[in-house]
Amino acid sequence: MPDSTNLHEKYDSKNPIAQKMLQGFMRSITQLTAAIETPVNSITECGCGQGHVNRHLENLFPEAKVKGLDIDAPDVEIAEANKLRNNTHLYLKSIYAINSEEQADLVVCCEVLEHLENPQLALQKMAALNADYYLFSVPREPLWRALNFMRGKYMKDWGNTPDHRNHWSTRGFIDFVNSELDTVAVNKPLPWTMVLAKTKT
């Protein structure tokens, strides 16, 4: 079992370079969601973790009803303790089990798909929600592994973060998203690929 601290390393690191990259990650969320052309009154984050992205969404959409789900109980407890609004609903649920209860104007899934045994099923489940917009992010490969290797991390795995099961280049991830949805815009904050998409028409 990979060390669960890997999941939060990018958020918890005190390294100034890592913090600069995280700022770029959050700025990219702001930029892409600014391109949304319809009202966002509801948001569901699939895989909210400790709530870092969820809190950013609360700030970006102060009038929206925000939900976040995750399978890790301790993480959800941390997210619950640090949420910005009392009406933000955070709860335990698998991404594979989402249904009409998770329907929203905007569905967000950041830094999740690379960890899953069946990312295609997760994407299908999210696409079935028929949201107006979707926002995804994954590590950009092979850049992610190269940067890990350069800083001496996970050397025996050639820089691969141990709990990353899936690896996409930017082009590969766009193709993956387009298998179920239509890509609207793409950002590449170092070292991620971030995609804004819509339900297929």
mmCIF file of C-alpha atoms in Angstrom:
data_model
loop_
_atom_site.group_PDB
_atom_site.id
_atom_site.type_symbol
_atom_site.label_atom_id
_atom_site.label_comp_id
_atom_site.label_asym_id
_atom_site.label_seq_id
_atom_site.Cartn_x
_atom_site.Cartn_y
_atom_site.Cartn_z
ATOM 1 C CA MET A 1 0.000 0.000 0.000
ATOM 2 C CA PRO A 2 1.515 3.371 -0.997
ATOM 3 C CA ASP A 3 2.132 5.920 1.734
ATOM 4 C CA SER A 4 -1.026 8.046 1.929
ATOM 5 C CA THR A 5 1.100 11.141 2.475
ATOM 6 C CA ASN A 6 1.884 11.010 -1.267
ATOM 7 C CA LEU A 7 -1.682 12.138 -1.912
ATOM 8 C CA HIS A 8 -1.163 15.436 -0.116
ATOM 9 C CA GLU A 9 2.513 16.102 -0.714
ATOM 10 C CA LYS A 10 1.877 18.832 -3.266
ATOM 11 C CA TYR A 11 -0.455 20.682 -0.895
ATOM 12 C CA ASP A 12 1.575 20.251 2.305
ATOM 13 C CA SER A 13 5.085 20.890 0.984
ATOM 14 C CA LYS A 14 6.850 23.960 2.401
ATOM 15 C CA ASN A 15 9.267 24.013 -0.534
ATOM 16 C CA PRO A 16 8.940 27.437 -2.231
ATOM 17 C CA ILE A 17 9.113 25.899 -5.702
ATOM 18 C CA ALA A 18 6.351 23.431 -4.821
ATOM 19 C CA GLN A 19 4.283 26.269 -3.373
ATOM 20 C CA LYS A 20 4.784 28.284 -6.580
ATOM 21 C CA MET A 21 3.567 25.349 -8.663
ATOM 22 C CA LEU A 22 0.545 24.909 -6.377
ATOM 23 C CA GLN A 23 -0.316 28.573 -6.840
ATOM 24 C CA GLY A 24 -0.202 28.011 -10.593
ATOM 25 C CA PHE A 25 -2.492 24.995 -10.183
ATOM 26 C CA MET A 26 -5.105 27.021 -8.296
ATOM 27 C CA ARG A 27 -4.727 29.944 -10.702
ATOM 28 C CA SER A 28 -5.447 27.573 -13.585
ATOM 29 C CA ILE A 29 -8.685 26.482 -11.893
ATOM 30 C CA THR A 30 -9.651 30.143 -11.648
ATOM 31 C CA GLN A 31 -8.813 30.793 -15.300
ATOM 32 C CA LEU A 32 -10.659 27.785 -16.689
ATOM 33 C CA THR A 33 -13.785 28.238 -14.593
ATOM 34 C CA ALA A 34 -13.875 31.875 -15.742
ATOM 35 C CA ALA A 35 -14.526 30.477 -19.234
ATOM 36 C CA ILE A 36 -17.785 28.849 -18.110
ATOM 37 C CA GLU A 37 -20.615 30.524 -20.005
ATOM 38 C CA THR A 38 -23.598 29.376 -17.941
ATOM 39 C CA PRO A 39 -24.534 30.045 -14.302
ATOM 40 C CA VAL A 40 -22.857 27.772 -11.748
ATOM 41 C CA ASN A 41 -25.351 27.274 -8.957
ATOM 42 C CA SER A 42 -24.139 23.842 -7.876
ATOM 43 C CA ILE A 43 -20.759 22.082 -7.785
ATOM 44 C CA THR A 44 -19.808 18.485 -7.004
ATOM 45 C CA GLU A 45 -16.167 17.605 -6.425
ATOM 46 C CA CYS A 46 -15.453 13.914 -6.937
ATOM 47 C CA GLY A 47 -12.468 13.097 -4.752
ATOM 48 C CA CYS A 48 -12.324 16.123 -2.454
ATOM 49 C CA GLY A 49 -9.483 14.793 -0.292
ATOM 50 C CA GLN A 50 -8.684 17.234 2.502
ATOM 51 C CA GLY A 51 -10.659 19.986 0.775
ATOM 52 C CA HIS A 52 -7.960 22.187 -0.780
ATOM 53 C CA VAL A 53 -9.690 22.474 -4.171
ATOM 54 C CA ASN A 54 -13.098 22.510 -2.495
ATOM 55 C CA ARG A 55 -12.209 25.628 -0.519
ATOM 56 C CA HIS A 56 -10.931 27.308 -3.686
ATOM 57 C CA LEU A 57 -14.274 26.548 -5.344
ATOM 58 C CA GLU A 58 -16.145 27.963 -2.354
ATOM 59 C CA ASN A 59 -14.249 31.215 -2.862
ATOM 60 C CA LEU A 60 -14.725 31.271 -6.631
ATOM 61 C CA PHE A 61 -18.459 30.560 -6.481
ATOM 62 C CA PRO A 62 -19.737 32.089 -3.226
ATOM 63 C CA GLU A 63 -23.394 31.616 -4.189
ATOM 64 C CA ALA A 64 -23.111 28.022 -5.408
ATOM 65 C CA LYS A 65 -24.128 24.953 -3.438
ATOM 66 C CA VAL A 66 -20.920 22.923 -3.074
ATOM 67 C CA LYS A 67 -20.590 19.180 -2.463
ATOM 68 C CA GLY A 68 -17.496 17.049 -2.109
ATOM 69 C CA LEU A 69 -17.129 13.277 -1.819
ATOM 70 C CA ASP A 70 -14.204 10.999 -1.053
ATOM 71 C CA ILE A 71 -13.551 7.429 0.104
ATOM 72 C CA ASP A 72 -11.051 8.390 2.813
ATOM 73 C CA ALA A 73 -12.813 9.129 6.119
ATOM 74 C CA PRO A 74 -9.892 10.958 7.823
ATOM 75 C CA ASP A 75 -9.502 13.217 4.779
ATOM 76 C CA VAL A 76 -13.202 14.050 4.734
ATOM 77 C CA GLU A 77 -13.020 14.914 8.437
ATOM 78 C CA ILE A 78 -10.165 17.331 7.749
ATOM 79 C CA ALA A 79 -12.034 18.855 4.799
ATOM 80 C CA GLU A 80 -15.151 19.229 6.947
ATOM 81 C CA ALA A 81 -13.189 20.980 9.698
ATOM 82 C CA ASN A 82 -11.649 23.439 7.241
ATOM 83 C CA LYS A 83 -14.548 24.183 4.894
ATOM 84 C CA LEU A 84 -15.450 27.847 4.493
ATOM 85 C CA ARG A 85 -19.238 27.582 4.500
ATOM 86 C CA ASN A 86 -21.583 25.651 6.755
ATOM 87 C CA ASN A 87 -23.790 24.618 3.828
ATOM 88 C CA THR A 88 -20.930 22.913 1.954
ATOM 89 C CA HIS A 89 -21.739 19.184 2.079
ATOM 90 C CA LEU A 90 -18.768 16.801 2.355
ATOM 91 C CA TYR A 91 -19.339 13.068 2.659
ATOM 92 C CA LEU A 92 -17.990 9.552 2.176
ATOM 93 C CA LYS A 93 -18.708 7.980 -1.202
ATOM 94 C CA SER A 94 -16.860 6.187 -3.974
ATOM 95 C CA ILE A 95 -16.591 7.897 -7.340
ATOM 96 C CA TYR A 96 -17.827 4.616 -8.833
ATOM 97 C CA ALA A 97 -21.071 4.971 -6.845
ATOM 98 C CA ILE A 98 -22.052 8.494 -7.887
ATOM 99 C CA ASN A 99 -25.587 8.915 -9.197
ATOM 100 C CA SER A 100 -28.280 11.566 -9.593
ATOM 101 C CA GLU A 101 -27.542 12.804 -6.050
ATOM 102 C CA GLU A 102 -24.278 14.210 -7.415
ATOM 103 C CA GLN A 103 -25.834 16.104 -10.329
ATOM 104 C CA ALA A 104 -24.504 19.661 -10.541
ATOM 105 C CA ASP A 105 -23.814 22.485 -12.974
ATOM 106 C CA LEU A 106 -20.072 21.887 -12.543
ATOM 107 C CA VAL A 107 -18.426 18.548 -11.722
ATOM 108 C CA VAL A 108 -14.793 18.710 -10.606
ATOM 109 C CA CYS A 109 -12.285 15.850 -10.416
ATOM 110 C CA CYS A 110 -8.745 17.039 -9.742
ATOM 111 C CA GLU A 111 -5.797 14.784 -8.933
ATOM 112 C CA VAL A 112 -7.949 11.651 -8.693
ATOM 113 C CA LEU A 113 -8.025 9.779 -11.991
ATOM 114 C CA GLU A 114 -4.336 8.878 -11.907
ATOM 115 C CA HIS A 115 -4.967 6.868 -8.715
ATOM 116 C CA LEU A 116 -7.927 4.781 -9.916
ATOM 117 C CA GLU A 117 -8.007 1.151 -10.996
ATOM 118 C CA ASN A 118 -10.752 1.955 -13.509
ATOM 119 C CA PRO A 119 -10.562 5.604 -14.597
ATOM 120 C CA GLN A 120 -12.743 4.952 -17.652
ATOM 121 C CA LEU A 121 -15.624 3.810 -15.442
ATOM 122 C CA ALA A 122 -15.185 6.865 -13.228
ATOM 123 C CA LEU A 123 -15.292 9.127 -16.280
ATOM 124 C CA GLN A 124 -18.417 7.368 -17.533
ATOM 125 C CA LYS A 125 -20.084 7.818 -14.148
ATOM 126 C CA MET A 126 -19.297 11.525 -14.158
ATOM 127 C CA ALA A 127 -20.395 11.968 -17.776
ATOM 128 C CA ALA A 128 -23.726 10.347 -16.893
ATOM 129 C CA LEU A 129 -24.429 13.269 -14.545
ATOM 130 C CA ASN A 130 -24.920 15.479 -17.631
ATOM 131 C CA ALA A 131 -23.321 18.483 -15.982
ATOM 132 C CA ASP A 132 -23.010 21.722 -17.913
ATOM 133 C CA TYR A 133 -19.248 21.679 -17.355
ATOM 134 C CA TYR A 134 -16.504 19.421 -15.998
ATOM 135 C CA LEU A 135 -13.066 20.309 -14.680
ATOM 136 C CA PHE A 136 -10.305 17.684 -14.511
ATOM 137 C CA SER A 137 -6.612 17.642 -13.693
ATOM 138 C CA VAL A 138 -3.947 14.939 -13.778
ATOM 139 C CA PRO A 139 -0.142 14.954 -13.589
ATOM 140 C CA ARG A 140 1.402 15.705 -16.975
ATOM 141 C CA GLU A 141 3.604 12.821 -18.048
ATOM 142 C CA PRO A 142 6.438 12.196 -18.561
ATOM 143 C CA LEU A 143 7.205 15.614 -17.035
ATOM 144 C CA TRP A 144 5.838 14.627 -13.616
ATOM 145 C CA ARG A 145 8.145 11.640 -13.326
ATOM 146 C CA ALA A 146 11.124 13.582 -14.693
ATOM 147 C CA LEU A 147 10.713 16.300 -12.062
ATOM 148 C CA ASN A 148 10.405 13.701 -9.299
ATOM 149 C CA PHE A 149 13.535 11.979 -10.550
ATOM 150 C CA MET A 150 15.456 15.258 -10.720
ATOM 151 C CA ARG A 151 14.691 15.955 -7.056
ATOM 152 C CA GLY A 152 15.705 12.451 -6.029
ATOM 153 C CA LYS A 153 12.202 11.143 -5.314
ATOM 154 C CA TYR A 154 11.022 7.595 -6.084
ATOM 155 C CA MET A 155 14.270 6.767 -7.827
ATOM 156 C CA LYS A 156 13.696 3.007 -7.960
ATOM 157 C CA ASP A 157 10.382 3.694 -9.759
ATOM 158 C CA TRP A 158 12.004 6.130 -12.195
ATOM 159 C CA GLY A 159 10.208 9.068 -10.607
ATOM 160 C CA ASN A 160 6.741 7.550 -10.624
ATOM 161 C CA THR A 161 4.732 8.492 -7.545
ATOM 162 C CA PRO A 162 3.962 5.059 -6.010
ATOM 163 C CA ASP A 163 0.165 5.372 -5.976
ATOM 164 C CA HIS A 164 -0.128 6.630 -9.569
ATOM 165 C CA ARG A 165 -1.680 3.818 -11.605
ATOM 166 C CA ASN A 166 -2.411 5.826 -14.754
ATOM 167 C CA HIS A 167 -0.181 8.132 -16.769
ATOM 168 C CA TRP A 168 -1.257 10.594 -19.451
ATOM 169 C CA SER A 169 0.465 13.073 -21.685
ATOM 170 C CA THR A 170 -1.590 16.206 -22.365
ATOM 171 C CA ARG A 171 -2.699 14.819 -25.733
ATOM 172 C CA GLY A 172 -3.451 11.438 -24.230
ATOM 173 C CA PHE A 173 -5.559 12.948 -21.455
ATOM 174 C CA ILE A 174 -7.528 15.106 -23.880
ATOM 175 C CA ASP A 175 -8.280 11.976 -25.911
ATOM 176 C CA PHE A 176 -9.327 10.197 -22.709
ATOM 177 C CA VAL A 177 -11.729 12.992 -21.729
ATOM 178 C CA ASN A 178 -13.097 13.220 -25.277
ATOM 179 C CA SER A 179 -14.057 9.548 -25.151
ATOM 180 C CA GLU A 180 -17.029 10.591 -22.987
ATOM 181 C CA LEU A 181 -17.161 14.414 -23.095
ATOM 182 C CA ASP A 182 -16.139 17.335 -25.298
ATOM 183 C CA THR A 183 -13.048 19.332 -24.318
ATOM 184 C CA VAL A 184 -13.625 23.093 -24.207
ATOM 185 C CA ALA A 185 -10.275 24.429 -22.980
ATOM 186 C CA VAL A 186 -6.921 23.145 -21.739
ATOM 187 C CA ASN A 187 -4.350 24.639 -19.372
ATOM 188 C CA LYS A 188 -0.942 23.218 -18.524
ATOM 189 C CA PRO A 189 0.141 24.595 -15.158
ATOM 190 C CA LEU A 190 3.516 23.018 -14.424
ATOM 191 C CA PRO A 191 3.462 19.980 -14.055
ATOM 192 C CA TRP A 192 -0.223 19.199 -14.659
ATOM 193 C CA THR A 193 -2.758 18.953 -17.459
ATOM 194 C CA MET A 194 -6.072 20.637 -16.655
ATOM 195 C CA VAL A 195 -9.153 20.289 -18.872
ATOM 196 C CA LEU A 196 -12.500 22.052 -18.976
ATOM 197 C CA ALA A 197 -15.109 19.939 -20.768
ATOM 198 C CA LYS A 198 -18.821 19.777 -21.528
ATOM 199 C CA THR A 199 -21.372 17.051 -22.040
ATOM 200 C CA LYS A 200 -21.339 15.770 -25.625
ATOM 201 C CA THR A 201 -23.989 17.348 -27.844
#
